[in-house]
XYZ file of C-alpha atoms in Angstrom:
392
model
C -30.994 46.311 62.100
C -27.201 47.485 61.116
C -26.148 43.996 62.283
C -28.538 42.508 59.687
C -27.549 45.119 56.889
C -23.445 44.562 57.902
C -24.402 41.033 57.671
C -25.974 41.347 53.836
C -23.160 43.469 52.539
C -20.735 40.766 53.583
C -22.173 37.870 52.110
C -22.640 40.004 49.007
C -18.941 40.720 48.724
C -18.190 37.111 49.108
C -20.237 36.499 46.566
C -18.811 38.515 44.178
C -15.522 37.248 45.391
C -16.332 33.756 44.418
C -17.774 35.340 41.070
C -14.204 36.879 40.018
C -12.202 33.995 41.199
C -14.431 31.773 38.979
C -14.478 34.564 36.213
C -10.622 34.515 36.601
C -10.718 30.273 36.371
C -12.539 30.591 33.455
C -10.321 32.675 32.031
C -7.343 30.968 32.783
C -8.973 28.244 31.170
C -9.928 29.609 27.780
C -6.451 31.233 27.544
C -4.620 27.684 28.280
C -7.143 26.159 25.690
C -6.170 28.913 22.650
C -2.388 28.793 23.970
C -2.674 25.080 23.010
C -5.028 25.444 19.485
C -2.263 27.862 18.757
C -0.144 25.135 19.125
C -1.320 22.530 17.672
C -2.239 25.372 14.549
C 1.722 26.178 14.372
C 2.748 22.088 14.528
C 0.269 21.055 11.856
C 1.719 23.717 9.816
C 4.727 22.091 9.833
C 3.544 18.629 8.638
C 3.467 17.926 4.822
C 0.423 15.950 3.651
C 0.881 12.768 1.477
C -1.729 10.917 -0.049
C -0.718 7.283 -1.429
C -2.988 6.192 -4.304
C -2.969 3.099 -7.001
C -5.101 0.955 -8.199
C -5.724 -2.331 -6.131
C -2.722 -4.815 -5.823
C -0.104 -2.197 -6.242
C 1.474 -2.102 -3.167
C 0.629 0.588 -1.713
C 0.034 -1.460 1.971
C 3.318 -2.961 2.137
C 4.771 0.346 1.468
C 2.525 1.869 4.491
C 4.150 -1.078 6.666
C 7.175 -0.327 5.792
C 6.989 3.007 6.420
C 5.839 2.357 10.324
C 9.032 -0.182 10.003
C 11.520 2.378 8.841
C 10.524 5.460 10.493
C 8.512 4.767 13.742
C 8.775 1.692 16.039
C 7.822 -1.043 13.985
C 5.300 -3.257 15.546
C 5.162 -4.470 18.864
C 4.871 -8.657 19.689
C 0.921 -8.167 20.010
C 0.632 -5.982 16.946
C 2.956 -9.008 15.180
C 0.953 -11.897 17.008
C -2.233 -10.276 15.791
C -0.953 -11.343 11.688
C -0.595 -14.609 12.739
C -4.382 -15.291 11.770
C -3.914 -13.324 8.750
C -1.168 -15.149 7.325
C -2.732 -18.378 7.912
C -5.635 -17.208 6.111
C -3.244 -16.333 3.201
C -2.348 -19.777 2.799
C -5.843 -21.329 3.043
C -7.050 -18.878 0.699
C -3.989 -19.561 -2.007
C -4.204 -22.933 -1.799
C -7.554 -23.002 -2.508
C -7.718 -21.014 -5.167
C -4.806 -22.808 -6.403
C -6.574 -26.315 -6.260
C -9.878 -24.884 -7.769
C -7.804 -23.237 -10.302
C -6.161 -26.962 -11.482
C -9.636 -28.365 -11.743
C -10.847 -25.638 -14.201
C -8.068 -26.142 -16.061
C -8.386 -29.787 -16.394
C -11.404 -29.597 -17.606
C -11.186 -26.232 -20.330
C -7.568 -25.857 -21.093
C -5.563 -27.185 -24.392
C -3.308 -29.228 -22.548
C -5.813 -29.973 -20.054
C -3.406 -33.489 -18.562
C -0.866 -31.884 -17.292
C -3.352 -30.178 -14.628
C -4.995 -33.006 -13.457
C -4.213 -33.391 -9.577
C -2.142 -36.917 -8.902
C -4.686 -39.746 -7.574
C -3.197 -39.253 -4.492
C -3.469 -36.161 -3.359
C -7.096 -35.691 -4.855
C -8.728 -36.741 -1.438
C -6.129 -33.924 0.009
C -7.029 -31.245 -2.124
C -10.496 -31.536 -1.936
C -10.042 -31.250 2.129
C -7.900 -27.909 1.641
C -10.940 -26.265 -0.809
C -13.213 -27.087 1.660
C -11.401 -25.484 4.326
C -10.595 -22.421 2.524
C -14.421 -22.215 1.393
C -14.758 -21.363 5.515
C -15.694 -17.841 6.975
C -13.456 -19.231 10.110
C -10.152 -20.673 8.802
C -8.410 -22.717 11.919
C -5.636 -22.581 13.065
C -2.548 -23.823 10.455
C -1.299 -27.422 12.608
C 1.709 -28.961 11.660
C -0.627 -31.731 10.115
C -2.582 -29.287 7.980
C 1.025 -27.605 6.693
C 2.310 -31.071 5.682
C -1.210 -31.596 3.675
C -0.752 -28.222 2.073
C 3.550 -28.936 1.324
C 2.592 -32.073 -0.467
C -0.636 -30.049 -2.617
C 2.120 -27.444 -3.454
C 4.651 -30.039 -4.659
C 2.537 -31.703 -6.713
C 3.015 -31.477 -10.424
C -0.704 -29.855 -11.389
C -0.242 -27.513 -8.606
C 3.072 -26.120 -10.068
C 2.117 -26.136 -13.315
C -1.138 -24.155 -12.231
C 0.861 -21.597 -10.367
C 2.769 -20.863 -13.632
C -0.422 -19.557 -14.546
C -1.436 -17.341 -11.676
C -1.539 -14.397 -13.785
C -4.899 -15.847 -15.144
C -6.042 -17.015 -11.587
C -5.306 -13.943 -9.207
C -2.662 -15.954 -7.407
C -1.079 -13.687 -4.873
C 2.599 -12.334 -4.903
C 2.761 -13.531 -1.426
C 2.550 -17.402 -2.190
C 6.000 -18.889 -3.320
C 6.972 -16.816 0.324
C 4.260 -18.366 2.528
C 4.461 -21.893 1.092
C 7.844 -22.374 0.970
C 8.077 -21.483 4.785
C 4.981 -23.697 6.137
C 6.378 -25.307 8.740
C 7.571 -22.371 10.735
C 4.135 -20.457 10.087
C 2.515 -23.764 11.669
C 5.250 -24.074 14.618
C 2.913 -24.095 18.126
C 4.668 -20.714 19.273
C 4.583 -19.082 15.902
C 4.950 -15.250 16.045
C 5.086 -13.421 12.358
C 8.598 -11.952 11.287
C 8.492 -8.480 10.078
C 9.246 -9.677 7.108
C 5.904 -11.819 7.424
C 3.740 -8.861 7.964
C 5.278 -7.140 4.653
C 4.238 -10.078 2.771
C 0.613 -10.789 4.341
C -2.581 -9.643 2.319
C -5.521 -7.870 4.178
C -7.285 -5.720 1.602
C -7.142 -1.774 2.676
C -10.742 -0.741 3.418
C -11.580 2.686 4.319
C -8.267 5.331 5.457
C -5.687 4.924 7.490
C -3.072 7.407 8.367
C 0.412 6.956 9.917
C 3.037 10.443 10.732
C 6.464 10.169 10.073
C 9.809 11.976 9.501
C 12.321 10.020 6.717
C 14.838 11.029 9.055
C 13.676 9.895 12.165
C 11.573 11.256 15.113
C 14.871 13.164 16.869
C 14.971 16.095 13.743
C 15.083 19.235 15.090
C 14.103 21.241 11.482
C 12.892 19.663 8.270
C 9.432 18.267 7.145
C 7.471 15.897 9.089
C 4.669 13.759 6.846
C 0.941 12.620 7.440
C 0.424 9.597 4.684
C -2.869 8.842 4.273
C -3.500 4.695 2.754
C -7.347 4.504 1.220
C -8.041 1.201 -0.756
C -7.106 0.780 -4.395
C -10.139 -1.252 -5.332
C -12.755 0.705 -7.732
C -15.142 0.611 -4.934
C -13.094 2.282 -2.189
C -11.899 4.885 -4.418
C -15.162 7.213 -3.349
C -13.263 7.835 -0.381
C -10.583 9.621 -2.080
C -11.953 12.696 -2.784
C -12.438 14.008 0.703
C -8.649 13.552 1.223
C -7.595 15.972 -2.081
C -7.505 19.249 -0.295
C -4.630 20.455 1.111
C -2.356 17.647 -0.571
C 1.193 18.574 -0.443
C 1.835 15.036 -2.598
C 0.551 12.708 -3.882
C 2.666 9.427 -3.974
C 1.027 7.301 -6.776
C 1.820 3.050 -6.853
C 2.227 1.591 -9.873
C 2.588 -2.294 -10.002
C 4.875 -2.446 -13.126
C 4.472 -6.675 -13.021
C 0.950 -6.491 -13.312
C 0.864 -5.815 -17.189
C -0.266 -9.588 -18.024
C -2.787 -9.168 -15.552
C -6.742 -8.343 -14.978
C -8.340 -6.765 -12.177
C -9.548 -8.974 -9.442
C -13.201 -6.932 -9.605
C -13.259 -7.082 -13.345
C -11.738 -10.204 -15.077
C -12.134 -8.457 -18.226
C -9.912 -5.278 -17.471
C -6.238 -5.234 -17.676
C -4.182 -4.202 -14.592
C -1.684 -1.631 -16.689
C -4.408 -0.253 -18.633
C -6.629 0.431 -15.071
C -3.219 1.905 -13.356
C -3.060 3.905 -16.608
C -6.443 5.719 -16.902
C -6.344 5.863 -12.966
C -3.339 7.997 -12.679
C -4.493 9.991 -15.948
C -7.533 11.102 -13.870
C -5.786 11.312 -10.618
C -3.502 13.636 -12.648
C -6.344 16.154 -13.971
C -8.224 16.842 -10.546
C -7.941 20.841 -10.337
C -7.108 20.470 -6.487
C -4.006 18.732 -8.249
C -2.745 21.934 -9.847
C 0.046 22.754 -7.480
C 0.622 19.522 -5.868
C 4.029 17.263 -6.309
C 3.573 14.210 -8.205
C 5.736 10.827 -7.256
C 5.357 8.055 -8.963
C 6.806 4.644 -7.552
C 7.346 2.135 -10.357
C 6.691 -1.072 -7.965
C 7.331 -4.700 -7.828
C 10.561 -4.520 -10.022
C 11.534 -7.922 -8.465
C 8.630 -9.362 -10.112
C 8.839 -7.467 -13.459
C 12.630 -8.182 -14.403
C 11.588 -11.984 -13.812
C 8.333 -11.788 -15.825
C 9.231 -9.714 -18.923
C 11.842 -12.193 -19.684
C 9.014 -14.732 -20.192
C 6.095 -12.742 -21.352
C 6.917 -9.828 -23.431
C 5.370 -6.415 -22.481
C 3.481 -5.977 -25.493
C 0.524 -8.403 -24.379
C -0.502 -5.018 -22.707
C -2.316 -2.805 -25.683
C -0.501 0.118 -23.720
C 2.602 -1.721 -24.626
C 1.630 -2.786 -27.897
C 4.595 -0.869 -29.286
C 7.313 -2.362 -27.663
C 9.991 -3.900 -29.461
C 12.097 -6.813 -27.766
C 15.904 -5.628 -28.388
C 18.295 -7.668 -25.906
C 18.437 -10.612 -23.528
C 19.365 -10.785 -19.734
C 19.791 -7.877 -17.897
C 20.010 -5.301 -21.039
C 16.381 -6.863 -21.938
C 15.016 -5.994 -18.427
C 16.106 -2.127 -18.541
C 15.331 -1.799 -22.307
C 12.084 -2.967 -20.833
C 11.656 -0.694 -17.356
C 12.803 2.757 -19.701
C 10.123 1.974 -22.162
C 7.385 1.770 -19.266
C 8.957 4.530 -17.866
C 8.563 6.838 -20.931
C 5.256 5.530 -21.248
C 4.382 7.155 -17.845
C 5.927 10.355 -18.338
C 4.503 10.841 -21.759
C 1.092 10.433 -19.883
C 1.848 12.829 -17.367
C 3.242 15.550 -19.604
C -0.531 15.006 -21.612
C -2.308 15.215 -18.748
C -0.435 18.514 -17.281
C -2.576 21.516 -18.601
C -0.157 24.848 -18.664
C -0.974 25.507 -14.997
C 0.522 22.736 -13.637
C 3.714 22.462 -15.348
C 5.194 23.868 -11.863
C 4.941 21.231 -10.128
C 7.383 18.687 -9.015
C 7.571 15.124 -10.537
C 9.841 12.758 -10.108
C 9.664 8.575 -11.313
C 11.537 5.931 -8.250
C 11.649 2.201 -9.403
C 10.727 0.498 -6.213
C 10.296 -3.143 -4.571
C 7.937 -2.548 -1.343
C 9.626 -5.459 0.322
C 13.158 -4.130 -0.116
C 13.810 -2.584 3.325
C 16.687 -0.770 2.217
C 15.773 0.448 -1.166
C 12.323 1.571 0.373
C 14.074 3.672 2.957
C 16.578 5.359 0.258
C 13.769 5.759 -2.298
C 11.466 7.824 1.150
C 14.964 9.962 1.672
C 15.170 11.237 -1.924
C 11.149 11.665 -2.110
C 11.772 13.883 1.339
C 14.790 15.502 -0.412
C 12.846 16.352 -3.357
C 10.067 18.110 -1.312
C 12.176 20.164 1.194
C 13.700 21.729 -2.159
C 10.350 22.209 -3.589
C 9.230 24.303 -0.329
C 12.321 25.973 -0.451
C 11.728 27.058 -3.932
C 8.128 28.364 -3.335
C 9.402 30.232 -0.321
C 11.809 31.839 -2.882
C 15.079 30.602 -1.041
C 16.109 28.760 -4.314
């Protein structure tokens, strides 16, 4: 009987042996779990949050690419293989809309000759249209890039590209036609500077973290920019992303003032940027939140307003011409400059005039002037936290 009850106590203290050393797991367990939410809760303090907005076409994608370009690794050879199909699609897509465009010309414009497709390259065009009609575009051969060089060359063709401010030509096509027979080369693999120029409409969010400075900074800020689509009917997926902004970096295609929105022929680009940032401007999560506004696609612009003066744009319908050349151009950036800050100031109630805002004239696809214009952006924030900490 005492061998029994000897017997019972021990397997009841190893019990409760294995109970505490599984109590204790546990509890080693929960503490390592906090110890690292604690972590994670101090690291995300330390990262600013940046929200890129503008309407659609600004730029705001090829400034995202060159952001993981300038600050992180770049892309790999499969990320850049992956564009390949992408860029191809680019050309089909231009040069369609490029031939279709002739043809509608031809038949409703003025001077309706001088679009009319030469005899022989008719049967040639009509083989590209049909190809960019496709939901699967093939793969660009060296045949199909010598179909698509002649199409480009021919007279109609230029004289229809002239006009792509009507026909929603891309900024992207003087760059992909002109370098066809690489892009169709059997071992092609995009450039970077391939990827910056390829169009793939941004649907949904995407999010990339980066230091202007690189990864190796001890102190300073580290950023979380978040890319949603510019389109009208993406932009119902901005709101979720307003709290907690510590910037919002707002793209504003400068060029596009000639232009009308490719989801509503009838609306002017400027005057859609215009009452965009106006409203982006008066959302109360706003109130204390930095404010930089990239003036974009100056390349374009000082080309374009030599040729069509800014005042097509009712928003511009005040400007007066007062130079040529180069004096012309900047006359022509300050005005649309003041135009934007005169909108900001009337759209900053009393309790936001605190916050920081700050104009950079930008070209996405200048590498160098993109990483400069990201250093004084980063410059401009540090001093901004510095001041609300009350060390300035």
């Amino acid at each position: 009987m005492l061998s029994v009850v000897i017997e019972s106590m021990g397997l009841l203290c190893s019990r409760q042996r294995s109970v505490n050393e599984a109590d204790n797991q546990e509890n080693v367990q929960a503490a390592e779990i906090e110890r690292r939410i604690a972590q994670e809760v101090k690291a995300e303090k330390h990262i600013q949050k940046l929200l890129l907005l503008g309407a659609g076409e600004s730029g705001k994608s090829t400034i995202f690419k060159q952001i993981k370009l300038l600050f992180q690794t770049g892309f790999d050879e499969a990320e850049l293989k992956s564009y390949a199909s992408v860029i191809h699609a680019n050309v089909y897509q231009t040069i369609k809309l490029l031939h279709d465009g002739a043809k509608e010309l031809a038949q409703n414009d003025a001077d309706s000759l001088k679009y009319v497709i030469s005899l022989e390259n008719k049967e040639i065009g009509e083989k590209l249209s049909e190809i960019g009609s496709r939901l699967d575009y093939p793969h660009l051969t060296k045949e199909l890039a010598n179909d698509i060089e002649i199409l480009w060359k021919d007279a109609a063709i230029q004289e229809t590209y002239s006009r792509g401010n009507v026909l929603q030509v891309p900024d992207c096509a003087q760059y992909f036609m002109e370098n066809l027979q690489r892009l169709s080369d059997v071992n092609y693999i995009p450039t970077k500077e391939d990827v910056l120029y390829a169009r793939v409409r941004t649907t949904g969010v995407a999010e990339i973290q980066f230091s202007p400075v690189g990864e190796s900074r001890k102190s300073g800020e580290v950023y979380r920019l978040f890319d949603v689509g510019g389109q009208r009917n993406e932009r119902r997926k901005w709101i979720h992303l307003f709290e907690g902004v510590t910037a919002v970096i707002f793209c504003a295609a400068i060029s596009e003032y000639d232009q009308m929105l490719f989801e509503d022929e009838n609306k002017n680009r400027m005057m859609e940027t215009k009452e965009l940032f106006d409203w982006v401007l008066r959302q109360p999560c706003f109130e204390k939140t930095s404010f930089m506004l990239l003036l974009n696609k100056f390349d374009i612009f000082e080309k374009k307003v030599l040729k069509v003066p800014l005042n097509v744009c009712e928003w511009f319908k005040d400007y007066k011409p007062l130079a040529n050349g180069k004096q012309e151009v900047e006359h022509a950036y300050e005005f649309v400059k003041k135009k934007f800050e005169e909108l900001y100031f009337q759209s900053t109630g009393p309790d936001h005039v605190d916050r920081a805002f700050k104009i950079y004239r930008t070209t996405a696809l200048d590498q160098k002037l993109m990483k400069k214009t990201f250093k004084l952006v980063d410059e401009t924030l540090m001093r901004r936290n510095l001041i609300e900490a009350g060390l300035l």
